[in-house]
mmCIF file of C-alpha atoms in Angstrom:
data_model
loop_
_atom_site.group_PDB
_atom_site.id
_atom_site.type_symbol
_atom_site.label_atom_id
_atom_site.label_comp_id
_atom_site.label_asym_id
_atom_site.label_seq_id
_atom_site.Cartn_x
_atom_site.Cartn_y
_atom_site.Cartn_z
ATOM 1 C CA UNK A 1 53.380 -164.396 -202.964
ATOM 2 C CA UNK A 2 53.768 -166.340 -206.204
ATOM 3 C CA UNK A 3 50.967 -166.605 -208.768
ATOM 4 C CA UNK A 4 50.887 -170.038 -210.377
ATOM 5 C CA UNK A 5 48.604 -171.351 -213.110
ATOM 6 C CA UNK A 6 46.263 -173.969 -211.643
ATOM 7 C CA UNK A 7 47.424 -176.668 -214.058
ATOM 8 C CA UNK A 8 51.073 -175.991 -213.215
ATOM 9 C CA UNK A 9 50.354 -176.022 -209.484
ATOM 10 C CA UNK A 10 48.486 -179.317 -209.790
ATOM 11 C CA UNK A 11 51.421 -180.814 -211.684
ATOM 12 C CA UNK A 12 53.878 -179.592 -209.032
ATOM 13 C CA UNK A 13 51.806 -180.986 -206.163
ATOM 14 C CA UNK A 14 51.421 -184.279 -208.015
ATOM 15 C CA UNK A 15 55.184 -184.623 -208.523
ATOM 16 C CA UNK A 16 55.903 -183.901 -204.863
ATOM 17 C CA UNK A 17 53.344 -186.499 -203.783
ATOM 18 C CA UNK A 18 54.776 -189.033 -206.230
ATOM 19 C CA UNK A 19 58.244 -188.471 -204.782
ATOM 20 C CA UNK A 20 56.805 -189.147 -201.320
ATOM 21 C CA UNK A 21 55.629 -192.588 -202.407
ATOM 22 C CA UNK A 22 52.058 -191.881 -203.475
ATOM 23 C CA UNK A 23 50.824 -193.891 -206.491
ATOM 24 C CA UNK A 24 50.011 -191.657 -209.465
ATOM 25 C CA UNK A 25 46.237 -192.091 -209.304
ATOM 26 C CA UNK A 26 46.159 -191.071 -205.653
ATOM 27 C CA UNK A 27 48.657 -188.243 -206.093
ATOM 28 C CA UNK A 28 46.548 -186.715 -208.850
ATOM 29 C CA UNK A 29 43.374 -186.841 -206.738
ATOM 30 C CA UNK A 30 45.006 -185.246 -203.687
ATOM 31 C CA UNK A 31 46.781 -182.581 -205.755
ATOM 32 C CA UNK A 32 43.617 -181.673 -207.665
ATOM 33 C CA UNK A 33 41.645 -181.419 -204.427
ATOM 34 C CA UNK A 34 44.158 -179.059 -202.834
ATOM 35 C CA UNK A 35 44.348 -176.824 -205.898
ATOM 36 C CA UNK A 36 40.560 -176.746 -206.244
ATOM 37 C CA UNK A 37 40.330 -175.403 -202.686
ATOM 38 C CA UNK A 38 42.764 -172.655 -203.651
ATOM 39 C CA UNK A 39 40.827 -171.882 -206.818
ATOM 40 C CA UNK A 40 37.577 -171.267 -204.929
ATOM 41 C CA UNK A 41 39.302 -169.143 -202.300
ATOM 42 C CA UNK A 42 39.453 -171.621 -199.412
ATOM 43 C CA UNK A 43 43.221 -171.225 -199.147
ATOM 44 C CA UNK A 44 43.387 -172.834 -195.696
ATOM 45 C CA UNK A 45 42.593 -176.166 -197.379
ATOM 46 C CA UNK A 46 44.776 -175.612 -200.440
ATOM 47 C CA UNK A 47 48.396 -176.392 -201.302
ATOM 48 C CA UNK A 48 49.565 -174.794 -198.073
ATOM 49 C CA UNK A 49 48.376 -178.054 -196.488
ATOM 50 C CA UNK A 50 50.798 -180.123 -198.544
ATOM 51 C CA UNK A 51 53.917 -179.616 -196.374
ATOM 52 C CA UNK A 52 52.029 -180.810 -193.291
ATOM 53 C CA UNK A 53 50.732 -183.821 -195.221
ATOM 54 C CA UNK A 54 54.267 -184.699 -196.256
ATOM 55 C CA UNK A 55 55.473 -184.401 -192.676
ATOM 56 C CA UNK A 56 52.738 -186.822 -191.619
ATOM 57 C CA UNK A 57 53.941 -189.212 -194.313
ATOM 58 C CA UNK A 58 57.479 -188.894 -192.958
ATOM 59 C CA UNK A 59 56.251 -189.506 -189.398
ATOM 60 C CA UNK A 60 54.279 -192.579 -190.425
ATOM 61 C CA UNK A 61 50.875 -191.039 -189.712
ATOM 62 C CA UNK A 62 49.893 -191.237 -193.386
ATOM 63 C CA UNK A 63 50.550 -194.261 -195.575
ATOM 64 C CA UNK A 64 50.888 -192.638 -199.012
ATOM 65 C CA UNK A 65 50.251 -195.930 -200.811
ATOM 66 C CA UNK A 66 47.094 -196.829 -198.871
ATOM 67 C CA UNK A 67 43.914 -197.459 -200.835
ATOM 68 C CA UNK A 68 40.526 -196.893 -199.146
ATOM 69 C CA UNK A 69 38.415 -199.961 -198.541
ATOM 70 C CA UNK A 70 34.630 -200.071 -198.664
ATOM 71 C CA UNK A 71 33.011 -202.201 -195.998
ATOM 72 C CA UNK A 72 30.077 -202.453 -193.640
ATOM 73 C CA UNK A 73 27.554 -202.062 -196.455
ATOM 74 C CA UNK A 74 24.009 -202.422 -195.183
ATOM 75 C CA UNK A 75 21.244 -201.323 -197.552
ATOM 76 C CA UNK A 76 21.636 -197.541 -197.977
ATOM 77 C CA UNK A 77 24.545 -197.187 -195.551
ATOM 78 C CA UNK A 78 28.227 -198.062 -195.721
ATOM 79 C CA UNK A 79 31.591 -197.350 -194.120
ATOM 80 C CA UNK A 80 34.857 -196.473 -195.864
ATOM 81 C CA UNK A 81 38.091 -197.417 -194.104
ATOM 82 C CA UNK A 82 40.784 -194.965 -195.166
ATOM 83 C CA UNK A 83 43.500 -197.412 -194.065
ATOM 84 C CA UNK A 84 45.622 -194.584 -192.649
ATOM 85 C CA UNK A 85 45.903 -192.937 -196.051
ATOM 86 C CA UNK A 86 45.114 -189.525 -197.485
ATOM 87 C CA UNK A 87 41.649 -188.395 -196.464
ATOM 88 C CA UNK A 88 40.831 -187.073 -199.931
ATOM 89 C CA UNK A 89 41.034 -190.588 -201.364
ATOM 90 C CA UNK A 90 38.688 -191.957 -198.711
ATOM 91 C CA UNK A 91 36.274 -189.067 -199.257
ATOM 92 C CA UNK A 92 36.191 -189.568 -203.027
ATOM 93 C CA UNK A 93 35.495 -193.271 -202.500
ATOM 94 C CA UNK A 94 32.670 -192.323 -200.143
ATOM 95 C CA UNK A 95 31.174 -189.830 -202.607
ATOM 96 C CA UNK A 96 31.203 -192.336 -205.446
ATOM 97 C CA UNK A 97 29.523 -194.990 -203.340
ATOM 98 C CA UNK A 98 26.966 -192.760 -201.616
ATOM 99 C CA UNK A 99 25.884 -191.518 -205.044
ATOM 100 C CA UNK A 100 25.312 -195.067 -206.269
ATOM 101 C CA UNK A 101 23.373 -195.937 -203.122
ATOM 102 C CA UNK A 102 21.231 -192.799 -203.412
ATOM 103 C CA UNK A 103 20.260 -193.750 -206.949
ATOM 104 C CA UNK A 104 19.040 -197.061 -205.591
ATOM 105 C CA UNK A 105 17.445 -196.007 -202.297
ATOM 106 C CA UNK A 106 16.700 -192.286 -202.657
ATOM 107 C CA UNK A 107 18.661 -191.332 -199.539
ATOM 108 C CA UNK A 108 22.006 -192.853 -198.555
ATOM 109 C CA UNK A 109 24.894 -192.246 -196.187
ATOM 110 C CA UNK A 110 28.524 -193.308 -196.014
ATOM 111 C CA UNK A 111 30.821 -192.845 -193.025
ATOM 112 C CA UNK A 112 34.600 -192.472 -193.283
ATOM 113 C CA UNK A 113 37.186 -193.385 -190.657
ATOM 114 C CA UNK A 114 40.859 -194.275 -190.236
ATOM 115 C CA UNK A 115 42.293 -191.520 -192.403
ATOM 116 C CA UNK A 116 43.860 -188.114 -192.095
ATOM 117 C CA UNK A 117 42.472 -184.709 -193.100
ATOM 118 C CA UNK A 118 39.847 -185.166 -195.836
ATOM 119 C CA UNK A 119 40.168 -181.653 -197.199
ATOM 120 C CA UNK A 120 37.351 -179.208 -197.861
ATOM 121 C CA UNK A 121 33.925 -180.787 -197.295
ATOM 122 C CA UNK A 122 32.339 -178.336 -199.725
ATOM 123 C CA UNK A 123 34.151 -180.079 -202.577
ATOM 124 C CA UNK A 124 32.373 -183.358 -201.937
ATOM 125 C CA UNK A 125 28.851 -182.021 -201.503
ATOM 126 C CA UNK A 126 29.306 -179.925 -204.640
ATOM 127 C CA UNK A 127 30.195 -183.071 -206.580
ATOM 128 C CA UNK A 128 26.876 -184.507 -205.425
ATOM 129 C CA UNK A 129 24.960 -181.334 -206.287
ATOM 130 C CA UNK A 130 26.484 -181.342 -209.766
ATOM 131 C CA UNK A 131 24.927 -184.784 -210.197
ATOM 132 C CA UNK A 132 21.352 -183.739 -209.317
ATOM 133 C CA UNK A 133 21.666 -184.724 -205.668
ATOM 134 C CA UNK A 134 21.418 -182.780 -202.420
ATOM 135 C CA UNK A 135 24.598 -183.364 -200.434
ATOM 136 C CA UNK A 136 25.389 -183.088 -196.729
ATOM 137 C CA UNK A 137 28.748 -183.731 -195.076
ATOM 138 C CA UNK A 138 29.941 -183.280 -191.526
ATOM 139 C CA UNK A 139 33.194 -184.023 -189.791
ATOM 140 C CA UNK A 140 34.054 -184.968 -186.247
ATOM 141 C CA UNK A 141 37.229 -183.653 -184.574
ATOM 142 C CA UNK A 142 38.918 -180.333 -185.150
ATOM 143 C CA UNK A 143 36.558 -177.531 -186.108
ATOM 144 C CA UNK A 144 33.614 -179.912 -186.720
ATOM 145 C CA UNK A 145 32.915 -178.675 -190.268
ATOM 146 C CA UNK A 146 29.510 -178.886 -191.916
ATOM 147 C CA UNK A 147 28.773 -178.530 -195.635
ATOM 148 C CA UNK A 148 25.583 -178.681 -197.675
ATOM 149 C CA UNK A 149 24.943 -178.286 -201.390
ATOM 150 C CA UNK A 150 22.034 -178.358 -203.821
ATOM 151 C CA UNK A 151 21.809 -177.748 -207.564
ATOM 152 C CA UNK A 152 20.366 -174.668 -209.248
ATOM 153 C CA UNK A 153 19.348 -174.209 -212.870
ATOM 154 C CA UNK A 154 21.690 -175.793 -215.445
ATOM 155 C CA UNK A 155 24.750 -173.616 -215.985
ATOM 156 C CA UNK A 156 24.466 -171.890 -212.620
ATOM 157 C CA UNK A 157 26.872 -172.619 -209.733
ATOM 158 C CA UNK A 158 25.489 -174.983 -207.117
ATOM 159 C CA UNK A 159 24.295 -173.623 -203.801
ATOM 160 C CA UNK A 160 27.089 -174.550 -201.382
ATOM 161 C CA UNK A 161 27.704 -173.682 -197.739
ATOM 162 C CA UNK A 162 30.784 -174.916 -195.901
ATOM 163 C CA UNK A 163 31.616 -173.704 -192.424
ATOM 164 C CA UNK A 164 33.111 -174.679 -189.082
ATOM 165 C CA UNK A 165 30.742 -175.395 -186.203
ATOM 166 C CA UNK A 166 32.213 -172.688 -183.926
ATOM 167 C CA UNK A 167 30.765 -170.183 -186.377
ATOM 168 C CA UNK A 168 27.259 -171.534 -185.693
ATOM 169 C CA UNK A 169 27.365 -172.336 -181.996
ATOM 170 C CA UNK A 170 28.416 -174.843 -179.374
ATOM 171 C CA UNK A 171 25.351 -177.091 -179.592
ATOM 172 C CA UNK A 172 25.751 -177.722 -183.297
ATOM 173 C CA UNK A 173 29.427 -178.509 -182.781
ATOM 174 C CA UNK A 174 28.592 -181.129 -180.154
ATOM 175 C CA UNK A 175 26.161 -182.927 -182.465
ATOM 176 C CA UNK A 176 28.539 -182.787 -185.429
ATOM 177 C CA UNK A 177 31.301 -184.213 -183.234
ATOM 178 C CA UNK A 178 29.054 -187.063 -182.124
ATOM 179 C CA UNK A 179 27.792 -187.897 -185.606
ATOM 180 C CA UNK A 180 31.016 -187.340 -187.508
ATOM 181 C CA UNK A 181 33.158 -188.973 -184.836
ATOM 182 C CA UNK A 182 31.114 -191.665 -183.110
ATOM 183 C CA UNK A 183 28.909 -192.736 -186.015
ATOM 184 C CA UNK A 184 31.918 -193.070 -188.304
ATOM 185 C CA UNK A 185 33.864 -195.007 -185.709
ATOM 186 C CA UNK A 186 36.706 -192.492 -185.617
ATOM 187 C CA UNK A 187 35.976 -191.454 -182.032
ATOM 188 C CA UNK A 188 35.570 -188.029 -180.474
ATOM 189 C CA UNK A 189 38.061 -185.561 -179.061
ATOM 190 C CA UNK A 190 39.447 -186.682 -175.707
ATOM 191 C CA UNK A 191 38.035 -190.208 -175.993
ATOM 192 C CA UNK A 192 40.245 -191.762 -178.633
ATOM 193 C CA UNK A 193 43.839 -192.905 -178.924
ATOM 194 C CA UNK A 194 43.950 -192.123 -182.652
ATOM 195 C CA UNK A 195 44.608 -188.411 -182.833
ATOM 196 C CA UNK A 196 45.233 -188.699 -186.588
ATOM 197 C CA UNK A 197 41.903 -190.320 -187.427
ATOM 198 C CA UNK A 198 39.281 -188.081 -188.998
ATOM 199 C CA UNK A 199 35.631 -189.089 -188.942
ATOM 200 C CA UNK A 200 33.294 -187.869 -191.665
ATOM 201 C CA UNK A 201 29.742 -188.723 -192.677
ATOM 202 C CA UNK A 202 28.411 -187.924 -196.154
ATOM 203 C CA UNK A 203 24.695 -188.062 -196.953
ATOM 204 C CA UNK A 204 23.170 -187.932 -200.438
ATOM 205 C CA UNK A 205 19.526 -187.264 -201.286
ATOM 206 C CA UNK A 206 18.477 -188.158 -204.819
ATOM 207 C CA UNK A 207 16.245 -185.289 -205.946
ATOM 208 C CA UNK A 208 14.341 -187.439 -208.426
ATOM 209 C CA UNK A 209 13.209 -189.675 -205.567
ATOM 210 C CA UNK A 210 11.220 -186.758 -204.148
ATOM 211 C CA UNK A 211 10.182 -184.581 -207.080
ATOM 212 C CA UNK A 212 11.033 -183.899 -210.743
ATOM 213 C CA UNK A 213 14.587 -182.607 -211.022
ATOM 214 C CA UNK A 214 13.682 -179.886 -213.527
ATOM 215 C CA UNK A 215 11.014 -178.552 -211.167
ATOM 216 C CA UNK A 216 13.436 -178.520 -208.239
ATOM 217 C CA UNK A 217 16.035 -176.660 -210.289
ATOM 218 C CA UNK A 218 13.496 -174.103 -211.483
ATOM 219 C CA UNK A 219 12.185 -173.445 -207.977
ATOM 220 C CA UNK A 220 15.715 -173.218 -206.608
ATOM 221 C CA UNK A 221 16.556 -170.606 -209.233
ATOM 222 C CA UNK A 222 13.415 -168.631 -208.453
ATOM 223 C CA UNK A 223 14.378 -168.668 -204.789
ATOM 224 C CA UNK A 224 17.886 -167.463 -205.657
ATOM 225 C CA UNK A 225 16.359 -164.600 -207.632
ATOM 226 C CA UNK A 226 14.542 -163.523 -204.481
ATOM 227 C CA UNK A 227 17.751 -163.795 -202.471
ATOM 228 C CA UNK A 228 19.696 -161.715 -204.980
ATOM 229 C CA UNK A 229 17.358 -158.811 -204.276
ATOM 230 C CA UNK A 230 18.577 -158.796 -200.668
ATOM 231 C CA UNK A 231 21.872 -157.733 -199.167
ATOM 232 C CA UNK A 232 23.636 -161.065 -198.741
ATOM 233 C CA UNK A 233 25.426 -163.152 -201.384
ATOM 234 C CA UNK A 234 23.928 -166.385 -202.692
ATOM 235 C CA UNK A 235 25.842 -169.367 -201.264
ATOM 236 C CA UNK A 236 28.384 -170.647 -203.764
ATOM 237 C CA UNK A 237 28.552 -167.540 -205.956
ATOM 238 C CA UNK A 238 31.573 -166.006 -204.224
ATOM 239 C CA UNK A 239 33.506 -169.248 -204.693
ATOM 240 C CA UNK A 240 32.417 -169.453 -208.320
ATOM 241 C CA UNK A 241 33.570 -165.888 -209.021
ATOM 242 C CA UNK A 242 36.864 -166.460 -207.206
ATOM 243 C CA UNK A 243 37.443 -169.585 -209.243
ATOM 244 C CA UNK A 244 36.995 -167.738 -212.539
ATOM 245 C CA UNK A 245 39.429 -165.041 -211.422
ATOM 246 C CA UNK A 246 42.097 -167.469 -210.257
ATOM 247 C CA UNK A 247 41.804 -169.676 -213.325
ATOM 248 C CA UNK A 248 42.537 -166.548 -215.350
ATOM 249 C CA UNK A 249 45.098 -164.815 -213.121
ATOM 250 C CA UNK A 250 46.699 -167.716 -211.250
ATOM 251 C CA UNK A 251 46.591 -169.198 -207.764
ATOM 252 C CA UNK A 252 48.438 -167.199 -205.075
ATOM 253 C CA UNK A 253 50.991 -169.374 -203.261
ATOM 254 C CA UNK A 254 52.665 -167.921 -200.137
ATOM 255 C CA UNK A 255 56.434 -167.560 -200.455
ATOM 256 C CA UNK A 256 57.151 -169.868 -197.515
ATOM 257 C CA UNK A 257 54.976 -172.619 -199.001
ATOM 258 C CA UNK A 258 56.636 -172.229 -202.404
ATOM 259 C CA UNK A 259 60.077 -172.425 -200.782
ATOM 260 C CA UNK A 260 59.056 -175.543 -198.868
ATOM 261 C CA UNK A 261 57.802 -177.287 -201.999
ATOM 262 C CA UNK A 262 60.913 -176.262 -203.932
ATOM 263 C CA UNK A 263 63.115 -177.859 -201.258
ATOM 264 C CA UNK A 264 61.416 -181.253 -201.525
ATOM 265 C CA UNK A 265 62.074 -184.126 -203.939
ATOM 266 C CA UNK A 266 59.961 -183.565 -207.024
ATOM 267 C CA UNK A 267 59.503 -179.898 -206.169
ATOM 268 C CA UNK A 268 59.780 -177.011 -208.662
ATOM 269 C CA UNK A 269 63.276 -175.976 -209.725
ATOM 270 C CA UNK A 270 62.287 -172.374 -210.423
ATOM 271 C CA UNK A 271 59.385 -169.993 -210.156
ATOM 272 C CA UNK A 272 56.927 -170.321 -213.039
ATOM 273 C CA UNK A 273 56.163 -167.574 -215.499
ATOM 274 C CA UNK A 274 53.254 -165.380 -214.464
ATOM 275 C CA UNK A 275 49.943 -166.762 -215.845
#
């Protein structure tokens, strides 16, 4: 295992993506998303995903130069076409647009299709929570992930849950598959010819449309105080603590992943100094 400073790891991932034909703006977004997953302890969605992404680029399943396209806008709903590109770029486009729609309508939703793996859903709902919005995201195909987030008091980590449907039961997985897959237009497992198309739906609820934001934050913090007296952790706090530790001590990168990155164009020439 190699410990790498987050900034160095982001730079390495960016260079590898650039060498694979990804424009700089897109490479930086994808690299930052992968490293952020590592920072918060969701290693399965971190830089260890990069080799598989690059293989999909090589196989023609991902167009590294693709730019997501917004379409199908109808009042508070819209669809983002990932255009066979990196899912993180489509998801960021969806987050930006669903936030704008929520400001206008109070509640808004954006579906994503025609892209590969979007990364960790918790990242996107946390972005919404950091902007005084309640966020919900669910994905069809695969493990049918579900993520929700809401803000707490200023300076406190957002409440975030992010889990795979099998952890919650078959029925929930079926509904997530239908909404994330069919509603987005990506299709559902066994009934689509596009095995590389991920379907995701992101919903944003503008807190100010329902009640004063300061009041919501205060009540949320009071509720968290009650939860802290119990046995279980408050959602989002483990990730926040892990992030602080890894920012300070470095991100652990498995040796096989480091060797893979080092063998690729743009990859690191040597192991970095310990953070």
